[in-house]
C-alpha cells in the first residue's frame, strides 16, 4: 500500500494492456492522501456494498448510538451494523487507513452492547435506516435471516476494516478467535491508475479463507478428544468402583449441588425443591454401557454425566465436556470420582506418589 507503516508487507499491483501484454506498475496510495474520508466515503461504500466486509450481509444501520445500559444512555457510536444470513449481528468498525492499536477493543465493546439487542430492536433500527414501516422491515429482515422467526439472535460477530493492521491488533484478533470469538480483519487498499481514478480492493486477512475450514476442523477434533477423554475417565471411575465392590446395587447416590459451578446452582436447587427425585439416583452396577446410575426422576439408566446433562438441560444450560462422577455423592460423603481415586491410590501407591510430586 505504500503507507510506510512499520511491519506492513508491500503489495505490488500492475495494470495490463490486454492488446500488447505490457504491464505498468500502479502506485500505492492511502485513502487519506487521495482526499477520501472515513465516514463520507469508506462508510458509504461499505453500506452500499456490504460484500466489502463479507458475503451475505444485510446493512441494519450506520452510526448506531441508541444504547441503553442499566437505564443509562451510552454515547458510543458504531460505524456499521450488519445482519448475516444465520441471524447474527456483525459489528463493522472502519478505519480509513492504519488501524489504531486499540481498534479491536473498541469493536468488542460495541459487540457487547449489541449482544443486548432484541430481534424487535433490530427490525426497528432497520426500518428507521431504510425508511420502511415496521411490517416491511420485518419481512425483509426475516427473509434475509429466517432463523429470527424464533425470536433469537445468534452470537455477535466483529469485522475490522482498515488500510492496514499491525501485529498488536492481529495477535489479539487471532487470540480472540482461538477463544471462540468470531472476529476478523478486512484490508482496504488503493492504487492509482490515472490522474482521476484509482482501484480500491478489499481482502480478508483474518481468517484466511483457505485456513478457516482447517481451523473449524481442528476445533471439532479438539472437542471430540476432550469428550473421549472425559468418557475414558468416567469408564475408569465405574470400573474401579465395581471391581472394588465399593458401591452396592441399589445404594443411593445424590447430586451434590455445591460441586456445580456457582452460576448453575440456583436453577438446579429450584428444580430439586420442586421434585427431590431430580437430584437422586441409585447405583445400578451396570458397567457394559457405563450407565451405572438409575435416575429416580424417570427410572431410566444413565451415566453420572448423562444425568447431570439432563438436569442442566431442564434449566436451559448446555455445558461442554464435564466430569459427572465429581457431582454425585455416595452416602459416605465422597463423590463417585473421589471414591474411585482412593481405590486407585490403594491399588497403585507409586502412581499416586508421582502425581503428588507433580502437583507440588
GROMACS .gro file of C-alpha atoms in nm:
model
  360
    1UNK     CA    1   0.000   0.000   0.000
    2UNK     CA    2   0.298   0.226   0.039
    3UNK     CA    3   0.177   0.382   0.362
    4UNK     CA    4   0.519   0.348   0.523
    5UNK     CA    5   0.388   0.178   0.837
    6UNK     CA    6   0.640  -0.048   1.008
    7UNK     CA    7   0.583  -0.417   0.962
    8UNK     CA    8   0.347  -0.379   0.666
    9UNK     CA    9   0.407  -0.610   0.370
   10UNK     CA   10   0.430  -0.423   0.041
   11UNK     CA   11   0.165  -0.538  -0.205
   12UNK     CA   12   0.251  -0.487  -0.572
   13UNK     CA   13  -0.017  -0.417  -0.832
   14UNK     CA   14   0.008  -0.372  -1.208
   15UNK     CA   15  -0.218  -0.268  -1.493
   16UNK     CA   16  -0.205  -0.485  -1.805
   17UNK     CA   17  -0.261  -0.377  -2.165
   18UNK     CA   18  -0.471  -0.666  -2.294
   19UNK     CA   19  -0.366  -0.600  -2.655
   20UNK     CA   20   0.012  -0.575  -2.609
   21UNK     CA   21   0.053  -0.760  -2.280
   22UNK     CA   22   0.257  -0.473  -2.140
   23UNK     CA   23   0.237  -0.418  -1.766
   24UNK     CA   24   0.267  -0.095  -1.574
   25UNK     CA   25   0.310  -0.063  -1.201
   26UNK     CA   26   0.025   0.106  -1.014
   27UNK     CA   27   0.142   0.342  -0.743
   28UNK     CA   28   0.011   0.286  -0.395
   29UNK     CA   29  -0.186   0.549  -0.210
   30UNK     CA   30  -0.378   0.589   0.110
   31UNK     CA   31  -0.741   0.695   0.121
   32UNK     CA   32  -0.629   0.995   0.324
   33UNK     CA   33  -0.374   1.104   0.062
   34UNK     CA   34  -0.646   1.079  -0.203
   35UNK     CA   35  -0.870   1.312  -0.002
   36UNK     CA   36  -1.121   1.034   0.074
   37UNK     CA   37  -1.294   1.041   0.409
   38UNK     CA   38  -1.375   0.768   0.659
   39UNK     CA   39  -1.742   0.848   0.705
   40UNK     CA   40  -1.834   1.015   0.377
   41UNK     CA   41  -1.654   0.764   0.154
   42UNK     CA   42  -1.542   0.439   0.318
   43UNK     CA   43  -1.854   0.405   0.530
   44UNK     CA   44  -2.074   0.490   0.231
   45UNK     CA   45  -1.900   0.227   0.016
   46UNK     CA   46  -1.944  -0.038   0.285
   47UNK     CA   47  -2.311   0.050   0.333
   48UNK     CA   48  -2.374   0.037  -0.042
   49UNK     CA   49  -2.154  -0.271  -0.097
   50UNK     CA   50  -2.161  -0.483   0.222
   51UNK     CA   51  -1.975  -0.759   0.035
   52UNK     CA   52  -1.664  -0.548   0.103
   53UNK     CA   53  -1.687  -0.671   0.461
   54UNK     CA   54  -1.811  -1.022   0.387
   55UNK     CA   55  -2.063  -1.231   0.194
   56UNK     CA   56  -2.432  -1.249   0.280
   57UNK     CA   57  -2.454  -0.932   0.489
   58UNK     CA   58  -2.754  -0.702   0.520
   59UNK     CA   59  -2.700  -0.345   0.643
   60UNK     CA   60  -2.916  -0.283   0.950
   61UNK     CA   61  -2.798   0.070   1.022
   62UNK     CA   62  -2.499   0.304   1.037
   63UNK     CA   63  -2.377   0.545   1.305
   64UNK     CA   64  -2.575   0.350   1.563
   65UNK     CA   65  -2.570   0.514   1.906
   66UNK     CA   66  -2.901   0.427   2.071
   67UNK     CA   67  -2.756   0.225   2.358
   68UNK     CA   68  -2.912   0.193   2.700
   69UNK     CA   69  -2.724   0.000   2.967
   70UNK     CA   70  -2.889  -0.027   3.308
   71UNK     CA   71  -3.125   0.255   3.212
   72UNK     CA   72  -2.834   0.489   3.135
   73UNK     CA   73  -2.763   0.632   2.790
   74UNK     CA   74  -2.425   0.543   2.639
   75UNK     CA   75  -2.279   0.785   2.384
   76UNK     CA   76  -2.057   0.540   2.192
   77UNK     CA   77  -2.133   0.513   1.820
   78UNK     CA   78  -2.051   0.216   1.598
   79UNK     CA   79  -1.985   0.262   1.226
   80UNK     CA   80  -2.197  -0.004   1.054
   81UNK     CA   81  -2.419  -0.281   1.190
   82UNK     CA   82  -2.495  -0.578   0.965
   83UNK     CA   83  -2.706  -0.891   0.991
   84UNK     CA   84  -2.581  -1.215   0.841
   85UNK     CA   85  -2.799  -1.487   0.690
   86UNK     CA   86  -2.758  -1.702   1.001
   87UNK     CA   87  -2.922  -1.443   1.227
   88UNK     CA   88  -2.607  -1.297   1.386
   89UNK     CA   89  -2.535  -0.926   1.411
   90UNK     CA   90  -2.200  -0.821   1.264
   91UNK     CA   91  -2.028  -0.510   1.402
   92UNK     CA   92  -1.827  -0.329   1.134
   93UNK     CA   93  -1.556  -0.100   1.274
   94UNK     CA   94  -1.398   0.114   0.999
   95UNK     CA   95  -1.067   0.297   0.988
   96UNK     CA   96  -0.973   0.490   0.676
   97UNK     CA   97  -0.605   0.396   0.690
   98UNK     CA   98  -0.385   0.225   0.951
   99UNK     CA   99  -0.583   0.071   1.238
  100UNK     CA  100  -0.505   0.203   1.584
  101UNK     CA  101  -0.369  -0.046   1.838
  102UNK     CA  102  -0.695  -0.046   2.036
  103UNK     CA  103  -0.938  -0.081   1.745
  104UNK     CA  104  -1.029  -0.438   1.843
  105UNK     CA  105  -1.113  -0.331   2.199
  106UNK     CA  106  -1.343  -0.059   2.070
  107UNK     CA  107  -1.520  -0.309   1.842
  108UNK     CA  108  -1.555  -0.564   2.122
  109UNK     CA  109  -1.723  -0.301   2.337
  110UNK     CA  110  -1.977  -0.241   2.060
  111UNK     CA  111  -2.026  -0.617   2.022
  112UNK     CA  112  -2.101  -0.642   2.396
  113UNK     CA  113  -2.359  -0.365   2.361
  114UNK     CA  114  -2.515  -0.536   2.059
  115UNK     CA  115  -2.547  -0.863   2.247
  116UNK     CA  116  -2.827  -0.698   2.446
  117UNK     CA  117  -3.033  -0.606   2.139
  118UNK     CA  118  -3.354  -0.796   2.064
  119UNK     CA  119  -3.492  -0.905   1.728
  120UNK     CA  120  -3.759  -0.638   1.763
  121UNK     CA  121  -3.499  -0.366   1.815
  122UNK     CA  122  -3.303  -0.486   1.511
  123UNK     CA  123  -3.619  -0.466   1.299
  124UNK     CA  124  -3.691  -0.119   1.441
  125UNK     CA  125  -3.341   0.009   1.352
  126UNK     CA  126  -3.359  -0.147   1.005
  127UNK     CA  127  -3.694   0.023   0.945
  128UNK     CA  128  -3.561   0.359   1.061
  129UNK     CA  129  -3.244   0.342   0.849
  130UNK     CA  130  -3.417   0.221   0.531
  131UNK     CA  131  -3.727   0.442   0.577
  132UNK     CA  132  -3.968   0.146   0.590
  133UNK     CA  133  -4.269   0.072   0.804
  134UNK     CA  134  -4.219  -0.199   1.064
  135UNK     CA  135  -4.412  -0.461   0.866
  136UNK     CA  136  -4.195  -0.413   0.556
  137UNK     CA  137  -3.879  -0.412   0.768
  138UNK     CA  138  -3.973  -0.733   0.948
  139UNK     CA  139  -4.050  -0.906   0.620
  140UNK     CA  140  -3.712  -0.811   0.469
  141UNK     CA  141  -3.514  -0.894   0.781
  142UNK     CA  142  -3.681  -1.235   0.822
  143UNK     CA  143  -3.640  -1.310   0.453
  144UNK     CA  144  -3.267  -1.248   0.490
  145UNK     CA  145  -3.235  -1.443   0.818
  146UNK     CA  146  -3.529  -1.688   0.856
  147UNK     CA  147  -3.398  -1.821   1.188
  148UNK     CA  148  -3.500  -1.491   1.353
  149UNK     CA  149  -3.860  -1.609   1.342
  150UNK     CA  150  -3.767  -1.799   1.659
  151UNK     CA  151  -3.708  -1.452   1.812
  152UNK     CA  152  -3.343  -1.516   1.897
  153UNK     CA  153  -3.027  -1.360   1.753
  154UNK     CA  154  -2.708  -1.559   1.707
  155UNK     CA  155  -2.369  -1.472   1.862
  156UNK     CA  156  -2.242  -1.126   1.765
  157UNK     CA  157  -1.956  -1.120   1.512
  158UNK     CA  158  -1.695  -0.846   1.455
  159UNK     CA  159  -1.516  -0.730   1.141
  160UNK     CA  160  -1.242  -0.467   1.148
  161UNK     CA  161  -1.196  -0.282   0.818
  162UNK     CA  162  -0.882  -0.070   0.766
  163UNK     CA  163  -0.599   0.012   0.534
  164UNK     CA  164  -0.355  -0.192   0.743
  165UNK     CA  165  -0.317  -0.377   1.072
  166UNK     CA  166  -0.014  -0.401   1.299
  167UNK     CA  167   0.085  -0.712   1.495
  168UNK     CA  168  -0.055  -0.558   1.815
  169UNK     CA  169  -0.400  -0.586   1.656
  170UNK     CA  170  -0.367  -0.909   1.459
  171UNK     CA  171  -0.218  -1.103   1.752
  172UNK     CA  172  -0.515  -1.007   1.973
  173UNK     CA  173  -0.761  -1.092   1.694
  174UNK     CA  174  -0.604  -1.437   1.648
  175UNK     CA  175  -0.612  -1.496   2.024
  176UNK     CA  176  -0.978  -1.397   2.043
  177UNK     CA  177  -1.062  -1.631   1.754
  178UNK     CA  178  -0.882  -1.912   1.935
  179UNK     CA  179  -1.117  -1.849   2.227
  180UNK     CA  180  -1.435  -1.867   2.024
  181UNK     CA  181  -1.492  -1.500   1.933
  182UNK     CA  182  -1.578  -1.456   1.563
  183UNK     CA  183  -1.367  -1.152   1.482
  184UNK     CA  184  -1.176  -1.080   1.161
  185UNK     CA  185  -0.976  -0.822   0.968
  186UNK     CA  186  -1.051  -0.687   0.620
  187UNK     CA  187  -0.783  -0.478   0.449
  188UNK     CA  188  -0.873  -0.195   0.212
  189UNK     CA  189  -0.602  -0.093  -0.039
  190UNK     CA  190  -0.599   0.175  -0.305
  191UNK     CA  191  -0.392   0.204  -0.626
  192UNK     CA  192  -0.388   0.499  -0.862
  193UNK     CA  193  -0.442   0.407  -1.228
  194UNK     CA  194  -0.495   0.754  -1.375
  195UNK     CA  195  -0.496   1.118  -1.280
  196UNK     CA  196  -0.858   1.099  -1.165
  197UNK     CA  197  -0.904   0.728  -1.098
  198UNK     CA  198  -0.796   0.462  -0.851
  199UNK     CA  199  -0.863   0.093  -0.789
  200UNK     CA  200  -0.985   0.007  -0.440
  201UNK     CA  201  -0.950  -0.356  -0.326
  202UNK     CA  202  -1.078  -0.541  -0.020
  203UNK     CA  203  -0.934  -0.869   0.103
  204UNK     CA  204  -0.995  -1.076   0.411
  205UNK     CA  205  -0.676  -1.105   0.616
  206UNK     CA  206  -0.815  -1.289   0.918
  207UNK     CA  207  -0.941  -1.552   0.898
  208UNK     CA  208  -0.766  -1.654   0.578
  209UNK     CA  209  -1.036  -1.817   0.366
  210UNK     CA  210  -0.820  -2.121   0.295
  211UNK     CA  211  -0.740  -2.163   0.667
  212UNK     CA  212  -1.093  -2.122   0.800
  213UNK     CA  213  -1.204  -2.478   0.719
  214UNK     CA  214  -0.887  -2.612   0.878
  215UNK     CA  215  -0.949  -2.418   1.199
  216UNK     CA  216  -1.309  -2.540   1.217
  217UNK     CA  217  -1.194  -2.899   1.173
  218UNK     CA  218  -0.924  -2.851   1.437
  219UNK     CA  219  -1.171  -2.718   1.694
  220UNK     CA  220  -1.409  -3.008   1.627
  221UNK     CA  221  -1.123  -3.254   1.669
  222UNK     CA  222  -1.017  -3.093   1.997
  223UNK     CA  223  -1.375  -3.105   2.124
  224UNK     CA  224  -1.400  -3.470   2.023
  225UNK     CA  225  -1.074  -3.553   2.201
  226UNK     CA  226  -1.196  -3.380   2.518
  227UNK     CA  227  -1.525  -3.572   2.503
  228UNK     CA  228  -1.338  -3.902   2.464
  229UNK     CA  229  -1.101  -3.809   2.748
  230UNK     CA  230  -1.396  -3.743   2.979
  231UNK     CA  231  -1.558  -4.070   2.868
  232UNK     CA  232  -1.238  -4.264   2.948
  233UNK     CA  233  -1.224  -4.104   3.293
  234UNK     CA  234  -1.588  -4.194   3.354
  235UNK     CA  235  -1.523  -4.553   3.243
  236UNK     CA  236  -1.232  -4.578   3.485
  237UNK     CA  237  -1.449  -4.447   3.769
  238UNK     CA  238  -1.727  -4.701   3.715
  239UNK     CA  239  -1.486  -4.989   3.658
  240UNK     CA  240  -1.285  -4.912   3.972
  241UNK     CA  241  -1.593  -4.885   4.191
  242UNK     CA  242  -1.740  -5.208   4.059
  243UNK     CA  243  -1.419  -5.410   4.082
  244UNK     CA  244  -1.360  -5.295   4.440
  245UNK     CA  245  -1.721  -5.357   4.539
  246UNK     CA  246  -1.722  -5.007   4.682
  247UNK     CA  247  -2.088  -4.946   4.594
  248UNK     CA  248  -2.368  -5.200   4.623
  249UNK     CA  249  -2.651  -5.227   4.371
  250UNK     CA  250  -2.934  -5.007   4.499
  251UNK     CA  251  -2.711  -4.779   4.707
  252UNK     CA  252  -2.838  -4.417   4.700
  253UNK     CA  253  -2.634  -4.158   4.511
  254UNK     CA  254  -2.727  -3.791   4.535
  255UNK     CA  255  -2.637  -3.482   4.335
  256UNK     CA  256  -2.400  -3.253   4.524
  257UNK     CA  257  -2.532  -2.918   4.405
  258UNK     CA  258  -2.247  -2.732   4.579
  259UNK     CA  259  -1.999  -2.907   4.350
  260UNK     CA  260  -2.159  -2.746   4.044
  261UNK     CA  261  -2.035  -2.409   3.910
  262UNK     CA  262  -2.200  -2.131   4.110
  263UNK     CA  263  -2.383  -1.990   3.808
  264UNK     CA  264  -2.578  -2.317   3.764
  265UNK     CA  265  -2.672  -2.375   4.127
  266UNK     CA  266  -2.983  -2.155   4.181
  267UNK     CA  267  -3.180  -2.306   3.892
  268UNK     CA  268  -3.080  -2.662   3.987
  269UNK     CA  269  -3.171  -2.601   4.353
  270UNK     CA  270  -3.510  -2.473   4.240
  271UNK     CA  271  -3.567  -2.791   4.036
  272UNK     CA  272  -3.478  -3.015   4.330
  273UNK     CA  273  -3.701  -2.812   4.564
  274UNK     CA  274  -3.991  -2.884   4.329
  275UNK     CA  275  -3.903  -3.253   4.296
  276UNK     CA  276  -3.639  -3.416   4.516
  277UNK     CA  277  -3.620  -3.710   4.273
  278UNK     CA  278  -3.438  -3.485   4.024
  279UNK     CA  279  -3.128  -3.493   4.246
  280UNK     CA  280  -3.149  -3.860   4.343
  281UNK     CA  281  -3.030  -4.184   4.184
  282UNK     CA  282  -2.925  -4.534   4.283
  283UNK     CA  283  -2.629  -4.746   4.180
  284UNK     CA  284  -2.722  -4.998   3.910
  285UNK     CA  285  -2.385  -5.168   3.887
  286UNK     CA  286  -2.403  -5.165   3.507
  287UNK     CA  287  -2.058  -5.141   3.354
  288UNK     CA  288  -2.102  -5.262   2.998
  289UNK     CA  289  -2.278  -4.943   2.889
  290UNK     CA  290  -2.137  -4.713   3.162
  291UNK     CA  291  -2.494  -4.631   3.266
  292UNK     CA  292  -2.422  -4.703   3.627
  293UNK     CA  293  -2.699  -4.486   3.778
  294UNK     CA  294  -3.077  -4.524   3.775
  295UNK     CA  295  -3.227  -4.177   3.792
  296UNK     CA  296  -3.527  -4.160   4.026
  297UNK     CA  297  -3.678  -3.879   3.822
  298UNK     CA  298  -3.767  -4.111   3.532
  299UNK     CA  299  -3.643  -4.457   3.636
  300UNK     CA  300  -3.402  -4.482   3.340
  301UNK     CA  301  -3.033  -4.575   3.341
  302UNK     CA  302  -2.772  -4.305   3.279
  303UNK     CA  303  -2.407  -4.228   3.332
  304UNK     CA  304  -2.335  -3.969   3.601
  305UNK     CA  305  -2.252  -3.719   3.328
  306UNK     CA  306  -2.568  -3.814   3.140
  307UNK     CA  307  -2.797  -3.734   3.433
  308UNK     CA  308  -2.609  -3.412   3.501
  309UNK     CA  309  -2.658  -3.303   3.141
  310UNK     CA  310  -3.030  -3.387   3.157
  311UNK     CA  311  -3.071  -3.181   3.474
  312UNK     CA  312  -2.884  -2.883   3.328
  313UNK     CA  313  -3.090  -2.908   3.008
  314UNK     CA  314  -3.401  -2.866   3.225
  315UNK     CA  315  -3.254  -2.526   3.325
  316UNK     CA  316  -3.167  -2.434   2.963
  317UNK     CA  317  -2.792  -2.484   3.017
  318UNK     CA  318  -2.583  -2.659   2.753
  319UNK     CA  319  -2.250  -2.744   2.919
  320UNK     CA  320  -1.935  -2.853   2.742
  321UNK     CA  321  -1.748  -3.168   2.848
  322UNK     CA  322  -1.793  -3.235   3.221
  323UNK     CA  323  -1.684  -3.492   3.478
  324UNK     CA  324  -2.021  -3.616   3.604
  325UNK     CA  325  -1.881  -3.853   3.873
  326UNK     CA  326  -1.747  -3.545   4.054
  327UNK     CA  327  -2.102  -3.415   4.108
  328UNK     CA  328  -2.267  -3.730   4.252
  329UNK     CA  329  -2.210  -3.817   4.619
  330UNK     CA  330  -2.217  -4.151   4.796
  331UNK     CA  331  -2.365  -4.195   5.147
  332UNK     CA  332  -2.012  -4.163   5.291
  333UNK     CA  333  -1.996  -3.803   5.160
  334UNK     CA  334  -1.737  -3.867   4.890
  335UNK     CA  335  -1.813  -3.822   4.523
  336UNK     CA  336  -1.802  -4.119   4.287
  337UNK     CA  337  -1.482  -3.977   4.140
  338UNK     CA  338  -1.318  -3.920   4.481
  339UNK     CA  339  -1.404  -4.274   4.586
  340UNK     CA  340  -1.254  -4.417   4.267
  341UNK     CA  341  -0.935  -4.214   4.322
  342UNK     CA  342  -0.895  -4.352   4.674
  343UNK     CA  343  -0.933  -4.704   4.537
  344UNK     CA  344  -0.678  -4.635   4.264
  345UNK     CA  345  -0.437  -4.492   4.521
  346UNK     CA  346  -0.461  -4.808   4.728
  347UNK     CA  347  -0.402  -5.024   4.423
  348UNK     CA  348  -0.114  -4.819   4.282
  349UNK     CA  349   0.056  -4.609   4.554
  350UNK     CA  350   0.357  -4.537   4.331
  351UNK     CA  351   0.134  -4.366   4.074
  352UNK     CA  352  -0.024  -4.154   4.347
  353UNK     CA  353   0.320  -4.056   4.484
  354UNK     CA  354   0.433  -3.948   4.136
  355UNK     CA  355   0.114  -3.744   4.093
  356UNK     CA  356   0.171  -3.573   4.430
  357UNK     CA  357   0.529  -3.488   4.324
  358UNK     CA  358   0.396  -3.324   4.006
  359UNK     CA  359   0.129  -3.131   4.196
  360UNK     CA  360   0.387  -2.994   4.439
   0.00000   0.00000   0.00000
